[in-house]
């Protein structure tokens, strides 16, 4: 049975962002939060493959209690389980620390119920570093495909996945062993409309 895990992030709605002129940091107070758009497309792709192959989708996020709103949105999209990792010690975590914490959670989930594909959005719109997904994959010793725009095949018998990626000027077809990690562009899947 197919098991996908998607790491998401709740981010400030960038249409309402202001920058603190003294610290050059985002002013997050009073700014509504949303599910990171790239992550939403990754969730949609994971749910699509769950429906094709049978199985389940687990969502994880590291953030404050308010991130439950984004987790619920993922459940509404068709995910089966959601995990919130929350502690004041994580406030202000950089990509290295975030990758480490997510890696530990993914290891624990995988030990309980083996994971075939780990999905990440290409980047978070509040930081734009695109480092967390590859950072987690390296720590887990997983093959990682960045700029994934289409999953052509997931073969659970041969433990292979065929992915199309678009790094810049041309598309490439990559075959990787499962489990694998994907950093997904928006083209990976259309967002479902709410019923």
mmCIF file of C-alpha atoms in Angstrom:
data_model
loop_
_atom_site.group_PDB
_atom_site.id
_atom_site.type_symbol
_atom_site.label_atom_id
_atom_site.label_comp_id
_atom_site.label_asym_id
_atom_site.label_seq_id
_atom_site.Cartn_x
_atom_site.Cartn_y
_atom_site.Cartn_z
ATOM 1 C CA UNK A 1 0.000 0.000 0.000
ATOM 2 C CA UNK A 2 1.272 3.479 -0.958
ATOM 3 C CA UNK A 3 2.241 5.896 1.821
ATOM 4 C CA UNK A 4 3.116 9.503 1.022
ATOM 5 C CA UNK A 5 4.267 12.074 3.547
ATOM 6 C CA UNK A 6 4.004 15.780 2.789
ATOM 7 C CA UNK A 7 5.841 18.432 4.771
ATOM 8 C CA UNK A 8 3.944 21.719 4.729
ATOM 9 C CA UNK A 9 4.427 25.185 6.145
ATOM 10 C CA UNK A 10 1.952 27.814 7.247
ATOM 11 C CA UNK A 11 3.220 31.162 5.930
ATOM 12 C CA UNK A 12 2.190 34.803 6.156
ATOM 13 C CA UNK A 13 -0.067 35.888 3.314
ATOM 14 C CA UNK A 14 2.513 37.795 1.272
ATOM 15 C CA UNK A 15 -0.108 40.203 -0.036
ATOM 16 C CA UNK A 16 -0.187 41.702 3.502
ATOM 17 C CA UNK A 17 3.540 41.668 4.371
ATOM 18 C CA UNK A 18 5.437 44.522 5.957
ATOM 19 C CA UNK A 19 9.143 44.655 6.793
ATOM 20 C CA UNK A 20 10.515 46.028 10.067
ATOM 21 C CA UNK A 21 12.866 48.845 8.962
ATOM 22 C CA UNK A 22 15.165 48.299 11.975
ATOM 23 C CA UNK A 23 15.622 44.501 11.786
ATOM 24 C CA UNK A 24 14.668 43.852 8.131
ATOM 25 C CA UNK A 25 12.530 40.943 9.403
ATOM 26 C CA UNK A 26 8.953 40.227 8.401
ATOM 27 C CA UNK A 27 6.347 41.738 10.708
ATOM 28 C CA UNK A 28 4.101 38.728 11.280
ATOM 29 C CA UNK A 29 1.753 40.185 13.898
ATOM 30 C CA UNK A 30 -1.651 40.976 12.477
ATOM 31 C CA UNK A 31 -0.837 39.285 9.155
ATOM 32 C CA UNK A 32 -3.139 36.420 8.165
ATOM 33 C CA UNK A 33 -1.493 33.064 7.464
ATOM 34 C CA UNK A 34 -2.096 30.606 4.635
ATOM 35 C CA UNK A 35 -0.932 27.181 3.538
ATOM 36 C CA UNK A 36 2.245 27.712 1.502
ATOM 37 C CA UNK A 37 1.027 27.552 -2.152
ATOM 38 C CA UNK A 38 3.818 25.223 -3.335
ATOM 39 C CA UNK A 39 2.998 22.863 -0.455
ATOM 40 C CA UNK A 40 -0.692 22.852 -1.442
ATOM 41 C CA UNK A 41 0.272 21.538 -4.890
ATOM 42 C CA UNK A 42 2.493 18.881 -3.269
ATOM 43 C CA UNK A 43 -0.454 17.761 -1.104
ATOM 44 C CA UNK A 44 -2.693 17.588 -4.174
ATOM 45 C CA UNK A 45 -0.120 15.388 -5.983
ATOM 46 C CA UNK A 46 0.251 13.058 -2.988
ATOM 47 C CA UNK A 47 -3.537 12.683 -2.695
ATOM 48 C CA UNK A 48 -3.822 12.045 -6.441
ATOM 49 C CA UNK A 49 -1.324 9.162 -6.220
ATOM 50 C CA UNK A 50 -2.983 7.811 -3.068
ATOM 51 C CA UNK A 51 -6.232 7.564 -5.031
ATOM 52 C CA UNK A 52 -4.502 5.839 -7.957
ATOM 53 C CA UNK A 53 -2.596 3.284 -5.887
ATOM 54 C CA UNK A 54 -4.608 3.001 -2.681
ATOM 55 C CA UNK A 55 -2.932 3.962 0.564
ATOM 56 C CA UNK A 56 -2.631 7.043 2.699
ATOM 57 C CA UNK A 57 -1.139 10.526 2.998
ATOM 58 C CA UNK A 58 0.443 11.870 6.183
ATOM 59 C CA UNK A 59 1.001 15.621 6.593
ATOM 60 C CA UNK A 60 3.571 17.127 8.957
ATOM 61 C CA UNK A 61 4.367 20.702 9.854
ATOM 62 C CA UNK A 62 6.580 22.450 12.345
ATOM 63 C CA UNK A 63 5.061 25.623 13.743
ATOM 64 C CA UNK A 64 2.782 27.271 16.280
ATOM 65 C CA UNK A 65 -0.609 25.923 17.338
ATOM 66 C CA UNK A 66 -2.271 28.119 14.686
ATOM 67 C CA UNK A 67 -0.766 25.825 12.004
ATOM 68 C CA UNK A 68 -3.643 23.431 12.767
ATOM 69 C CA UNK A 69 -5.674 25.525 10.289
ATOM 70 C CA UNK A 70 -3.345 24.544 7.430
ATOM 71 C CA UNK A 71 -3.302 20.914 8.574
ATOM 72 C CA UNK A 72 -7.109 20.844 8.472
ATOM 73 C CA UNK A 73 -7.006 22.273 4.950
ATOM 74 C CA UNK A 74 -4.766 19.358 3.923
ATOM 75 C CA UNK A 75 -7.190 16.842 5.476
ATOM 76 C CA UNK A 76 -9.997 18.506 3.505
ATOM 77 C CA UNK A 77 -7.899 17.993 0.344
ATOM 78 C CA UNK A 78 -7.778 14.244 1.049
ATOM 79 C CA UNK A 79 -4.872 13.646 3.441
ATOM 80 C CA UNK A 80 -5.482 11.013 6.112
ATOM 81 C CA UNK A 81 -3.329 12.076 9.047
ATOM 82 C CA UNK A 82 -1.785 15.337 10.237
ATOM 83 C CA UNK A 83 1.039 15.886 12.716
ATOM 84 C CA UNK A 84 1.927 19.241 14.290
ATOM 85 C CA UNK A 85 5.426 19.612 15.729
ATOM 86 C CA UNK A 86 5.291 22.600 18.061
ATOM 87 C CA UNK A 87 7.616 23.944 20.731
ATOM 88 C CA UNK A 88 8.702 27.455 21.648
ATOM 89 C CA UNK A 89 12.293 26.254 21.218
ATOM 90 C CA UNK A 90 11.668 26.061 17.454
ATOM 91 C CA UNK A 91 10.840 29.784 17.155
ATOM 92 C CA UNK A 92 13.170 31.410 14.659
ATOM 93 C CA UNK A 93 14.633 28.067 13.513
ATOM 94 C CA UNK A 94 16.775 28.343 10.387
ATOM 95 C CA UNK A 95 16.673 25.866 7.488
ATOM 96 C CA UNK A 96 19.331 23.651 9.089
ATOM 97 C CA UNK A 97 17.433 23.282 12.374
ATOM 98 C CA UNK A 98 14.089 22.885 10.590
ATOM 99 C CA UNK A 99 15.512 20.166 8.314
ATOM 100 C CA UNK A 100 16.888 18.336 11.334
ATOM 101 C CA UNK A 101 13.597 18.361 13.265
ATOM 102 C CA UNK A 102 11.557 17.303 10.219
ATOM 103 C CA UNK A 103 14.050 14.510 9.486
ATOM 104 C CA UNK A 104 13.611 13.114 13.003
ATOM 105 C CA UNK A 105 9.813 13.171 12.686
ATOM 106 C CA UNK A 106 9.912 11.528 9.246
ATOM 107 C CA UNK A 107 12.202 8.791 10.621
ATOM 108 C CA UNK A 108 9.710 8.123 13.427
ATOM 109 C CA UNK A 109 6.722 8.012 11.038
ATOM 110 C CA UNK A 110 8.653 5.746 8.630
ATOM 111 C CA UNK A 111 9.558 3.332 11.456
ATOM 112 C CA UNK A 112 5.862 3.053 12.348
ATOM 113 C CA UNK A 113 4.533 2.910 8.758
ATOM 114 C CA UNK A 114 7.068 2.849 5.859
ATOM 115 C CA UNK A 115 6.929 5.860 3.531
ATOM 116 C CA UNK A 116 7.295 5.609 -0.256
ATOM 117 C CA UNK A 117 7.468 9.288 -1.250
ATOM 118 C CA UNK A 118 8.217 12.417 0.769
ATOM 119 C CA UNK A 119 6.828 15.590 -0.803
ATOM 120 C CA UNK A 120 7.934 19.173 -0.208
ATOM 121 C CA UNK A 121 6.826 22.338 -1.949
ATOM 122 C CA UNK A 122 9.599 23.820 -4.093
ATOM 123 C CA UNK A 123 10.071 26.626 -1.559
ATOM 124 C CA UNK A 124 8.217 28.583 1.112
ATOM 125 C CA UNK A 125 7.002 31.997 -0.036
ATOM 126 C CA UNK A 126 8.153 33.644 3.208
ATOM 127 C CA UNK A 127 11.800 32.573 2.946
ATOM 128 C CA UNK A 128 12.308 31.434 -0.656
ATOM 129 C CA UNK A 129 15.415 29.412 0.240
ATOM 130 C CA UNK A 130 14.281 26.045 -1.216
ATOM 131 C CA UNK A 131 16.676 24.361 1.245
ATOM 132 C CA UNK A 132 14.460 22.412 3.650
ATOM 133 C CA UNK A 133 13.350 19.610 1.302
ATOM 134 C CA UNK A 134 16.850 18.818 0.018
ATOM 135 C CA UNK A 135 18.227 19.231 3.562
ATOM 136 C CA UNK A 136 15.818 16.631 4.917
ATOM 137 C CA UNK A 137 16.463 14.262 1.985
ATOM 138 C CA UNK A 138 20.241 14.409 2.502
ATOM 139 C CA UNK A 139 19.860 13.681 6.223
ATOM 140 C CA UNK A 140 17.598 10.705 5.421
ATOM 141 C CA UNK A 141 19.909 9.533 2.612
ATOM 142 C CA UNK A 142 17.030 9.669 0.108
ATOM 143 C CA UNK A 143 17.310 10.446 -3.586
ATOM 144 C CA UNK A 144 15.848 13.928 -4.106
ATOM 145 C CA UNK A 145 14.355 15.351 -7.278
ATOM 146 C CA UNK A 146 13.983 19.136 -7.277
ATOM 147 C CA UNK A 147 11.719 21.172 -9.573
ATOM 148 C CA UNK A 148 9.403 18.145 -9.972
ATOM 149 C CA UNK A 149 6.567 19.001 -12.369
ATOM 150 C CA UNK A 150 5.027 15.571 -13.034
ATOM 151 C CA UNK A 151 5.067 12.061 -11.605
ATOM 152 C CA UNK A 152 4.786 9.633 -14.511
ATOM 153 C CA UNK A 153 4.833 6.374 -12.577
ATOM 154 C CA UNK A 154 5.104 4.986 -9.065
ATOM 155 C CA UNK A 155 5.920 1.264 -9.211
ATOM 156 C CA UNK A 156 5.609 -0.243 -5.753
ATOM 157 C CA UNK A 157 6.739 -3.689 -6.966
ATOM 158 C CA UNK A 158 10.061 -2.579 -8.476
ATOM 159 C CA UNK A 159 10.364 0.246 -5.889
ATOM 160 C CA UNK A 160 10.933 2.865 -8.640
ATOM 161 C CA UNK A 161 9.417 6.262 -9.379
ATOM 162 C CA UNK A 162 9.616 8.158 -12.680
ATOM 163 C CA UNK A 163 9.510 11.931 -12.331
ATOM 164 C CA UNK A 164 9.663 14.820 -14.753
ATOM 165 C CA UNK A 165 11.553 17.876 -13.578
ATOM 166 C CA UNK A 166 12.073 21.276 -15.156
ATOM 167 C CA UNK A 167 15.242 22.912 -13.815
ATOM 168 C CA UNK A 168 15.430 25.767 -16.343
ATOM 169 C CA UNK A 169 15.209 25.541 -20.100
ATOM 170 C CA UNK A 170 14.200 21.917 -20.678
ATOM 171 C CA UNK A 171 12.401 19.066 -18.989
ATOM 172 C CA UNK A 172 14.242 15.959 -17.752
ATOM 173 C CA UNK A 173 12.883 12.512 -16.922
ATOM 174 C CA UNK A 174 14.426 11.008 -13.779
ATOM 175 C CA UNK A 175 13.991 7.476 -12.445
ATOM 176 C CA UNK A 176 14.720 7.032 -8.738
ATOM 177 C CA UNK A 177 14.460 4.295 -6.142
ATOM 178 C CA UNK A 178 11.798 4.413 -3.459
ATOM 179 C CA UNK A 179 11.665 5.881 -0.930
ATOM 180 C CA UNK A 180 12.475 9.214 -2.553
ATOM 181 C CA UNK A 181 11.919 12.910 -1.871
ATOM 182 C CA UNK A 182 10.401 15.446 -4.262
ATOM 183 C CA UNK A 183 10.649 19.227 -4.195
ATOM 184 C CA UNK A 184 7.490 20.088 -6.135
ATOM 185 C CA UNK A 185 6.747 22.994 -8.447
ATOM 186 C CA UNK A 186 3.124 24.134 -8.822
ATOM 187 C CA UNK A 187 2.779 22.160 -12.075
ATOM 188 C CA UNK A 188 2.996 18.858 -10.130
ATOM 189 C CA UNK A 189 -0.792 18.877 -9.641
ATOM 190 C CA UNK A 190 -3.817 21.110 -9.956
ATOM 191 C CA UNK A 191 -5.483 22.147 -6.724
ATOM 192 C CA UNK A 192 -8.835 20.454 -6.157
ATOM 193 C CA UNK A 193 -11.939 22.569 -5.767
ATOM 194 C CA UNK A 194 -13.778 22.255 -2.482
ATOM 195 C CA UNK A 195 -16.920 20.131 -2.703
#
